[in-house]
mmCIF file of C-alpha atoms and ligand atoms in Angstrom:
data_model
loop_
_atom_site.group_PDB
_atom_site.id
_atom_site.type_symbol
_atom_site.label_atom_id
_atom_site.label_comp_id
_atom_site.label_asym_id
_atom_site.label_seq_id
_atom_site.Cartn_x
_atom_site.Cartn_y
_atom_site.Cartn_z
ATOM 1 C CA UNK E 1 16.416 16.403 21.212
ATOM 2 C CA UNK E 2 15.332 19.415 22.969
ATOM 3 C CA UNK E 3 11.795 20.233 22.775
ATOM 4 C CA UNK E 4 11.705 23.940 21.652
ATOM 5 C CA UNK E 5 8.082 23.784 21.575
ATOM 6 C CA UNK E 6 6.556 22.036 24.641
ATOM 7 C CA UNK E 7 2.924 21.551 24.128
ATOM 8 C CA UNK E 8 0.127 19.552 26.157
ATOM 9 C CA UNK E 9 2.498 19.373 29.104
ATOM 10 C CA UNK E 10 1.205 22.164 31.519
ATOM 11 C CA UNK E 11 -2.452 22.765 32.935
ATOM 12 C CA UNK E 12 -2.283 26.583 31.665
ATOM 13 C CA UNK E 13 -1.688 27.576 27.861
ATOM 14 C CA UNK E 14 1.264 29.682 27.292
ATOM 15 C CA UNK E 15 2.735 31.758 24.560
ATOM 16 C CA UNK E 16 6.270 31.006 23.094
ATOM 17 C CA UNK E 17 7.975 33.254 20.766
ATOM 18 C CA UNK E 18 8.782 31.421 17.435
ATOM 19 C CA UNK E 19 12.436 30.152 17.484
ATOM 20 C CA UNK E 20 12.448 29.706 13.723
ATOM 21 C CA UNK E 21 13.186 31.979 10.601
ATOM 22 C CA UNK E 22 9.702 32.088 8.470
ATOM 23 C CA UNK E 23 11.578 32.005 5.175
ATOM 24 C CA UNK E 24 14.727 30.166 5.181
ATOM 25 C CA UNK E 25 16.582 31.681 2.058
ATOM 26 C CA UNK E 26 17.110 35.519 1.044
ATOM 27 C CA UNK E 27 15.023 36.815 -1.943
ATOM 28 C CA UNK E 28 16.891 36.940 -5.094
ATOM 29 C CA UNK E 29 15.976 38.186 -8.320
ATOM 30 C CA UNK E 30 15.528 34.508 -9.765
ATOM 31 C CA UNK E 31 13.419 33.252 -6.555
ATOM 32 C CA UNK E 32 10.077 31.952 -7.412
ATOM 33 C CA UNK E 33 8.259 34.334 -5.454
ATOM 34 C CA UNK E 34 8.307 38.303 -6.155
ATOM 35 C CA UNK E 35 10.039 40.317 -3.535
ATOM 36 C CA UNK E 36 6.519 41.612 -2.704
ATOM 37 C CA UNK E 37 5.292 37.915 -2.273
ATOM 38 C CA UNK E 38 8.509 36.964 -0.483
ATOM 39 C CA UNK E 39 7.831 39.879 2.077
ATOM 40 C CA UNK E 40 3.880 39.122 2.345
ATOM 41 C CA UNK E 41 4.502 35.665 3.267
ATOM 42 C CA UNK E 42 7.260 36.515 5.722
ATOM 43 C CA UNK E 43 4.907 39.193 7.399
ATOM 44 C CA UNK E 44 1.399 37.328 7.050
ATOM 45 C CA UNK E 45 2.381 33.755 7.261
ATOM 46 C CA UNK E 46 0.474 33.151 4.227
ATOM 47 C CA UNK E 47 0.392 33.936 0.383
ATOM 48 C CA UNK E 48 -2.426 33.518 -2.252
ATOM 49 C CA UNK E 49 -1.415 32.632 -5.808
ATOM 50 C CA UNK E 50 -4.008 32.774 -8.581
ATOM 51 C CA UNK E 51 -4.077 31.679 -12.012
ATOM 52 C CA UNK E 52 -1.288 29.011 -11.316
ATOM 53 C CA UNK E 53 -2.711 26.171 -13.547
ATOM 54 C CA UNK E 54 -4.283 26.508 -16.963
ATOM 55 C CA UNK E 55 -7.946 25.356 -17.512
ATOM 56 C CA UNK E 56 -7.289 22.212 -18.773
ATOM 57 C CA UNK E 57 -5.301 21.039 -15.969
ATOM 58 C CA UNK E 58 -7.908 22.065 -13.488
ATOM 59 C CA UNK E 59 -10.447 20.260 -15.348
ATOM 60 C CA UNK E 60 -8.323 17.337 -15.150
ATOM 61 C CA UNK E 61 -7.669 17.623 -11.288
ATOM 62 C CA UNK E 62 -11.586 18.355 -10.933
ATOM 63 C CA UNK E 63 -12.121 15.121 -12.900
ATOM 64 C CA UNK E 64 -9.856 13.096 -10.728
ATOM 65 C CA UNK E 65 -11.350 14.713 -7.477
ATOM 66 C CA UNK E 66 -14.829 13.233 -8.515
ATOM 67 C CA UNK E 67 -13.422 9.908 -9.485
ATOM 68 C CA UNK E 68 -11.745 9.530 -6.193
ATOM 69 C CA UNK E 69 -14.698 10.504 -4.224
ATOM 70 C CA UNK E 70 -16.193 7.324 -5.600
ATOM 71 C CA UNK E 71 -13.571 5.600 -3.429
ATOM 72 C CA UNK E 72 -12.385 3.162 -6.332
ATOM 73 C CA UNK E 73 -10.837 -0.355 -5.251
ATOM 74 C CA UNK E 74 -7.540 1.456 -5.596
ATOM 75 C CA UNK E 75 -8.103 3.761 -2.410
ATOM 76 C CA UNK E 76 -7.018 2.321 0.851
ATOM 77 C CA UNK E 77 -9.990 2.373 3.399
ATOM 78 C CA UNK E 78 -7.545 3.355 6.067
ATOM 79 C CA UNK E 79 -7.053 6.764 4.545
ATOM 80 C CA UNK E 80 -10.402 7.734 4.156
ATOM 81 C CA UNK E 81 -11.822 9.931 6.924
ATOM 82 C CA UNK E 82 -15.790 10.571 6.868
ATOM 83 C CA UNK E 83 -17.716 13.411 8.071
ATOM 84 C CA UNK E 84 -18.945 12.705 11.598
ATOM 85 C CA UNK E 85 -22.504 13.160 10.915
ATOM 86 C CA UNK E 86 -23.475 12.372 7.482
ATOM 87 C CA UNK E 87 -20.530 9.775 6.632
ATOM 88 C CA UNK E 88 -19.738 11.735 3.531
ATOM 89 C CA UNK E 89 -16.248 11.743 2.482
ATOM 90 C CA UNK E 90 -14.448 14.580 4.395
ATOM 91 C CA UNK E 91 -10.624 13.521 3.318
ATOM 92 C CA UNK E 92 -8.597 11.114 1.504
ATOM 93 C CA UNK E 93 -5.032 11.038 3.046
ATOM 94 C CA UNK E 94 -1.942 9.933 1.434
ATOM 95 C CA UNK E 95 -3.414 10.963 -2.000
ATOM 96 C CA UNK E 96 -0.086 11.582 -3.684
ATOM 97 C CA UNK E 97 0.446 7.916 -3.425
ATOM 98 C CA UNK E 98 -2.876 6.881 -4.430
ATOM 99 C CA UNK E 99 -3.529 8.986 -7.534
ATOM 100 C CA UNK E 100 -0.760 9.554 -10.234
ATOM 101 C CA UNK E 101 -2.242 12.949 -10.970
ATOM 102 C CA UNK E 102 -2.224 14.310 -7.306
ATOM 103 C CA UNK E 103 1.277 12.698 -6.985
ATOM 104 C CA UNK E 104 2.312 14.848 -10.291
ATOM 105 C CA UNK E 105 0.637 17.842 -8.866
ATOM 106 C CA UNK E 106 2.477 17.330 -5.469
ATOM 107 C CA UNK E 107 5.889 17.264 -7.627
ATOM 108 C CA UNK E 108 4.923 20.247 -9.774
ATOM 109 C CA UNK E 109 7.828 22.908 -10.530
ATOM 110 C CA UNK E 110 5.480 25.581 -9.901
ATOM 111 C CA UNK E 111 5.081 24.333 -6.207
ATOM 112 C CA UNK E 112 7.972 22.586 -5.365
ATOM 113 C CA UNK E 113 10.289 25.748 -6.221
ATOM 114 C CA UNK E 114 8.510 27.823 -3.975
ATOM 115 C CA UNK E 115 8.736 25.212 -1.104
ATOM 116 C CA UNK E 116 12.473 24.771 -1.760
ATOM 117 C CA UNK E 117 12.593 28.851 -1.686
ATOM 118 C CA UNK E 118 10.732 29.233 1.553
ATOM 119 C CA UNK E 119 12.130 26.284 3.426
ATOM 120 C CA UNK E 120 15.811 26.754 2.291
ATOM 121 C CA UNK E 121 16.394 23.009 1.660
ATOM 122 C CA UNK E 122 15.296 20.301 -0.485
ATOM 123 C CA UNK E 123 11.773 18.991 0.463
ATOM 124 C CA UNK E 124 9.628 15.985 0.787
ATOM 125 C CA UNK E 125 5.905 15.361 1.346
ATOM 126 C CA UNK E 126 4.938 15.125 5.105
ATOM 127 C CA UNK E 127 1.283 14.840 4.603
ATOM 128 C CA UNK E 128 -1.198 15.096 1.492
ATOM 129 C CA UNK E 129 -4.816 14.797 1.443
ATOM 130 C CA UNK E 130 -7.948 15.681 -0.588
ATOM 131 C CA UNK E 131 -10.420 17.657 1.275
ATOM 132 C CA UNK E 132 -13.978 17.468 0.044
ATOM 133 C CA UNK E 133 -15.787 19.744 2.452
ATOM 134 C CA UNK E 134 -19.122 18.605 0.576
ATOM 135 C CA UNK E 135 -22.178 20.758 0.177
ATOM 136 C CA UNK E 136 -24.513 20.826 3.135
ATOM 137 C CA UNK E 137 -22.734 18.266 5.076
ATOM 138 C CA UNK E 138 -18.766 19.604 5.329
ATOM 139 C CA UNK E 139 -18.074 20.163 8.916
ATOM 140 C CA UNK E 140 -15.862 22.944 10.316
ATOM 141 C CA UNK E 141 -12.254 22.364 11.068
ATOM 142 C CA UNK E 142 -11.780 24.161 14.120
ATOM 143 C CA UNK E 143 -8.801 26.616 14.820
ATOM 144 C CA UNK E 144 -5.421 25.214 15.183
ATOM 145 C CA UNK E 145 -1.789 25.423 14.293
ATOM 146 C CA UNK E 146 -0.764 22.535 12.280
ATOM 147 C CA UNK E 147 2.665 22.642 13.723
ATOM 148 C CA UNK E 148 1.527 21.999 17.397
ATOM 149 C CA UNK E 149 0.049 18.764 15.882
ATOM 150 C CA UNK E 150 3.091 17.684 13.621
ATOM 151 C CA UNK E 151 5.587 18.595 16.363
ATOM 152 C CA UNK E 152 3.492 17.067 19.428
ATOM 153 C CA UNK E 153 2.192 13.890 17.613
ATOM 154 C CA UNK E 154 4.547 13.369 14.791
ATOM 155 C CA UNK E 155 7.955 14.717 15.970
ATOM 156 C CA UNK E 156 8.490 17.481 13.578
ATOM 157 C CA UNK E 157 11.497 18.996 15.204
ATOM 158 C CA UNK E 158 11.363 22.866 13.811
ATOM 159 C CA UNK E 159 8.944 25.325 12.014
ATOM 160 C CA UNK E 160 10.406 24.417 8.768
ATOM 161 C CA UNK E 161 7.202 23.304 6.817
ATOM 162 C CA UNK E 162 4.641 24.772 4.684
ATOM 163 C CA UNK E 163 1.200 23.589 3.509
ATOM 164 C CA UNK E 164 -0.141 24.321 0.033
ATOM 165 C CA UNK E 165 -3.906 24.206 -0.618
ATOM 166 C CA UNK E 166 -4.964 24.019 -4.410
ATOM 167 C CA UNK E 167 -8.392 24.872 -4.781
ATOM 168 C CA UNK E 168 -10.142 22.374 -6.979
ATOM 169 C CA UNK E 169 -13.366 24.354 -7.188
ATOM 170 C CA UNK E 170 -14.296 28.042 -6.803
ATOM 171 C CA UNK E 171 -13.840 29.055 -3.352
ATOM 172 C CA UNK E 172 -16.664 31.556 -2.048
ATOM 173 C CA UNK E 173 -16.942 33.561 1.175
ATOM 174 C CA UNK E 174 -20.005 31.435 1.860
ATOM 175 C CA UNK E 175 -18.685 27.655 1.375
ATOM 176 C CA UNK E 176 -16.354 27.247 4.063
ATOM 177 C CA UNK E 177 -13.054 28.775 2.913
ATOM 178 C CA UNK E 178 -10.065 28.527 4.715
ATOM 179 C CA UNK E 179 -9.552 31.388 7.426
ATOM 180 C CA UNK E 180 -6.159 32.425 8.600
ATOM 181 C CA UNK E 181 -4.990 34.840 11.068
ATOM 182 C CA UNK E 182 -2.304 37.219 9.557
ATOM 183 C CA UNK E 183 1.006 37.233 11.650
ATOM 184 C CA UNK E 184 0.001 34.500 13.876
ATOM 185 C CA UNK E 185 2.763 32.277 12.786
ATOM 186 C CA UNK E 186 5.208 34.398 14.907
ATOM 187 C CA UNK E 187 3.476 32.936 18.120
ATOM 188 C CA UNK E 188 3.509 29.367 19.433
ATOM 189 C CA UNK E 189 0.377 28.847 21.598
ATOM 190 C CA UNK E 190 0.852 25.864 23.697
ATOM 191 C CA UNK E 191 -2.253 23.569 24.442
ATOM 192 C CA UNK E 192 -3.071 21.923 27.784
ATOM 193 C CA UNK E 193 -4.482 18.421 27.788
ATOM 194 C CA UNK E 194 -2.637 15.210 27.265
ATOM 195 C CA UNK E 195 -2.666 13.372 23.612
ATOM 196 C CA UNK E 196 -5.229 10.602 24.128
ATOM 197 C CA UNK E 197 -4.003 7.121 22.446
ATOM 198 C CA UNK E 198 -4.723 7.043 18.614
ATOM 199 C CA UNK E 199 -6.000 10.415 18.917
ATOM 200 C CA UNK E 200 -5.864 10.866 15.029
ATOM 201 C CA UNK E 201 -8.836 8.349 14.904
ATOM 202 C CA UNK E 202 -10.856 11.220 16.278
ATOM 203 C CA UNK E 203 -8.962 14.355 15.589
ATOM 204 C CA UNK E 204 -9.121 14.070 11.794
ATOM 205 C CA UNK E 205 -12.825 14.049 12.148
ATOM 206 C CA UNK E 206 -13.210 16.763 14.908
ATOM 207 C CA UNK E 207 -10.190 17.818 16.773
ATOM 208 C CA UNK E 208 -10.535 18.129 20.580
ATOM 209 C CA UNK E 209 -6.949 18.240 21.615
ATOM 210 C CA UNK E 210 -4.160 20.335 20.120
ATOM 211 C CA UNK E 211 -6.918 22.985 20.188
ATOM 212 C CA UNK E 212 -5.835 26.641 21.395
ATOM 213 C CA UNK E 213 -7.757 28.041 24.390
ATOM 214 C CA UNK E 214 -10.324 30.636 23.824
ATOM 215 C CA UNK E 215 -8.637 33.455 25.407
ATOM 216 C CA UNK E 216 -5.585 32.870 23.255
ATOM 217 C CA UNK E 217 -7.790 32.911 20.088
ATOM 218 C CA UNK E 218 -9.634 35.917 21.056
ATOM 219 C CA UNK E 219 -6.155 37.900 21.844
ATOM 220 C CA UNK E 220 -4.700 36.487 18.292
ATOM 221 C CA UNK E 221 -7.917 37.546 16.411
ATOM 222 C CA UNK E 222 -7.908 40.893 18.253
ATOM 223 C CA UNK E 223 -4.104 41.483 17.268
ATOM 224 C CA UNK E 224 -4.067 40.021 13.725
ATOM 225 C CA UNK E 225 -7.475 39.898 12.341
ATOM 226 C CA UNK E 226 -8.954 37.016 10.162
ATOM 227 C CA UNK E 227 -8.893 36.814 6.560
ATOM 228 C CA UNK E 228 -10.885 34.431 4.313
ATOM 229 C CA UNK E 229 -8.965 34.291 1.092
ATOM 230 C CA UNK E 230 -11.273 33.269 -1.785
ATOM 231 C CA UNK E 231 -10.596 32.676 -5.279
ATOM 232 C CA UNK E 232 -11.206 30.617 -8.507
ATOM 233 C CA UNK E 233 -10.591 26.830 -8.798
ATOM 234 C CA UNK E 234 -6.518 26.681 -9.418
ATOM 235 C CA UNK E 235 -5.801 29.378 -6.814
ATOM 236 C CA UNK E 236 -3.159 28.217 -4.390
ATOM 237 C CA UNK E 237 -2.878 29.057 -0.490
ATOM 238 C CA UNK E 238 0.479 28.807 0.775
ATOM 239 C CA UNK E 239 0.690 28.871 4.581
ATOM 240 C CA UNK E 240 3.347 28.390 7.322
ATOM 241 C CA UNK E 241 3.009 25.406 9.415
ATOM 242 C CA UNK E 242 2.441 27.810 12.479
ATOM 243 C CA UNK E 243 -0.197 29.907 11.086
ATOM 244 C CA UNK E 244 -3.590 29.829 13.028
ATOM 245 C CA UNK E 245 -6.003 28.851 10.853
ATOM 246 C CA UNK E 246 -9.553 27.037 10.553
ATOM 247 C CA UNK E 247 -12.548 26.671 8.374
ATOM 248 C CA UNK E 248 -16.298 27.055 9.013
ATOM 249 C CA UNK E 249 -18.915 24.257 8.020
ATOM 250 C CA UNK E 250 -20.466 24.130 4.658
ATOM 251 C CA UNK E 251 -24.277 24.454 4.287
ATOM 252 C CA UNK E 252 -24.400 25.654 0.842
ATOM 253 C CA UNK E 253 -24.997 23.127 -2.145
ATOM 254 C CA UNK E 254 -21.357 24.143 -3.395
ATOM 255 C CA UNK E 255 -18.805 21.877 -2.089
ATOM 256 C CA UNK E 256 -15.196 23.196 -1.350
ATOM 257 C CA UNK E 257 -12.684 20.814 -2.282
ATOM 258 C CA UNK E 258 -8.755 21.416 -2.260
ATOM 259 C CA UNK E 259 -5.807 18.998 -2.704
ATOM 260 C CA UNK E 260 -3.746 19.828 0.254
ATOM 261 C CA UNK E 261 0.199 19.010 0.321
ATOM 262 C CA UNK E 262 2.621 19.639 3.127
ATOM 263 C CA UNK E 263 6.297 20.022 2.245
ATOM 264 C CA UNK E 264 8.592 19.697 4.814
ATOM 265 C CA UNK E 265 12.305 20.570 4.749
ATOM 266 C CA UNK E 266 14.852 17.467 4.125
ATOM 267 C CA UNK E 267 16.820 18.403 7.487
ATOM 268 C CA UNK E 268 13.560 18.666 9.360
ATOM 269 C CA UNK E 269 12.469 15.013 8.998
ATOM 270 C CA UNK E 270 10.452 13.595 11.905
ATOM 271 C CA UNK E 271 12.001 12.335 15.017
ATOM 272 C CA UNK E 272 9.946 10.607 17.972
ATOM 273 C CA UNK E 273 6.767 12.459 19.020
ATOM 274 C CA UNK E 274 7.358 15.303 21.478
ATOM 275 C CA UNK E 275 4.082 14.742 23.230
ATOM 276 C CA UNK E 276 2.645 11.300 22.299
ATOM 277 C CA UNK E 277 3.567 7.898 23.132
ATOM 278 C CA UNK E 278 3.502 6.369 19.804
ATOM 279 C CA UNK E 279 3.981 8.155 16.331
ATOM 280 C CA UNK E 280 1.030 8.568 13.982
ATOM 281 C CA UNK E 281 0.719 6.028 11.100
ATOM 282 C CA UNK E 282 2.683 6.486 7.925
ATOM 283 C CA UNK E 283 -0.285 7.669 5.935
ATOM 284 C CA UNK E 284 -0.864 11.005 8.059
ATOM 285 C CA UNK E 285 2.810 11.693 8.786
ATOM 286 C CA UNK E 286 5.369 10.337 6.475
ATOM 287 C CA UNK E 287 8.461 8.753 8.116
ATOM 288 C CA UNK E 288 9.965 5.818 6.686
ATOM 289 C CA UNK E 289 9.055 6.119 2.861
ATOM 290 C CA UNK E 290 10.145 9.582 2.444
ATOM 291 C CA UNK E 291 11.996 10.884 -0.876
ATOM 292 C CA UNK E 292 13.344 14.331 -1.901
ATOM 293 C CA UNK E 293 11.114 15.738 -4.457
ATOM 294 C CA UNK E 294 12.570 16.330 -7.898
ATOM 295 C CA UNK E 295 10.421 19.343 -9.354
ATOM 296 C CA UNK E 296 8.766 18.312 -12.583
ATOM 297 C CA UNK E 297 7.843 20.936 -15.189
ATOM 298 C CA UNK E 298 4.756 20.607 -17.815
ATOM 299 C CA UNK E 299 1.211 20.340 -17.922
ATOM 300 C CA UNK E 300 -0.756 18.275 -15.628
ATOM 301 C CA UNK E 301 -2.928 17.677 -18.546
ATOM 302 C CA UNK E 302 -0.351 16.231 -20.467
ATOM 303 C CA UNK E 303 0.146 13.395 -17.762
ATOM 304 C CA UNK E 304 -3.691 12.407 -17.981
ATOM 305 C CA UNK E 305 -3.272 12.222 -21.996
ATOM 306 C CA UNK E 306 -0.133 10.102 -21.272
ATOM 307 C CA UNK E 307 -1.726 7.831 -18.882
HETATM 308 O O1 6CS X 401 -3.561 16.555 12.142
HETATM 309 C C1 6CS X 401 -3.240 16.790 11.098
HETATM 310 O O2 6CS X 401 -2.073 16.460 10.517
HETATM 311 C C2 6CS X 401 -4.202 17.457 10.081
HETATM 312 N N1 6CS X 401 -5.100 18.406 10.781
HETATM 313 C C3 6CS X 401 -5.560 19.512 10.514
HETATM 314 C C4 6CS X 401 -6.982 20.091 10.954
HETATM 315 N N2 6CS X 401 -4.804 20.238 9.650
HETATM 316 C C5 6CS X 401 -3.283 19.776 9.438
HETATM 317 C C6 6CS X 401 -3.784 18.392 9.042
HETATM 318 O O3 6CS X 401 -3.910 18.130 7.957
HETATM 319 FE FE1 FE X 402 -4.618 22.457 9.395
#
């Protein structure tokens, strides 16, 4: 398959035009986004939705997040990533497969219907994770395009995937919220440096490869600016797979936790990595056990009561 976005192959970074649509369906009256939201996502490469979930649903998610932070027996240790310095839990991957409630959240009609609309296809979960960004110890996520990694290391062919970050606690401007460069999704910044063997063992703690060069980041920030959407627990940040983003460390006592789901178009399923010897493991990039998501309606809190 032709590599439309070759990265980590040259010794100089380059800028490539995006070759894929941002939204793969036309806006219609019955679309799950308003016309203004549809146009905002197209223009900026991200969208923030507030008050998507009810208070009892958020409470159920927070209880589940706290339960999982204790790393119960049921959590596969391989899916847990610790903070480089303190050893505190930084992320738990494949969380939809290890928590019935997060699995239910990922399949919720309020999220999947938007993914179907933006990606113009049925969707499956490429990756899910619970990010804890603990108080005092939460380290930064340096600037990056997710697609650069998913294309180069996972074999994701086209820019036809989106991330949804459901904020599980209030996101303030000071506890390390996500920062995005609006409009950066239209430029693919290639990276230099060959992908090391088993790169994910380091990159999920602190990413060193697949990291854009400083000149490119400065130029993108100059052109597009930087925004750091904040919002109450239950807000959802939806962003395109190629929107440049990162987040600062968290030295406040307030954790910044979110449930992070990546929806990939069914027709965009992974092939062989475009820039790595071997594909990353299934818990980071779903390849073999993928299934089309059937949207589920109703309260998440019901799921807990029924369990
Ligand atoms: O490598 C990855 O797939 C993950 N790393 C980051 C920093 N964002 C995307 C994704 O969760
Ligand atoms: Fe990312």
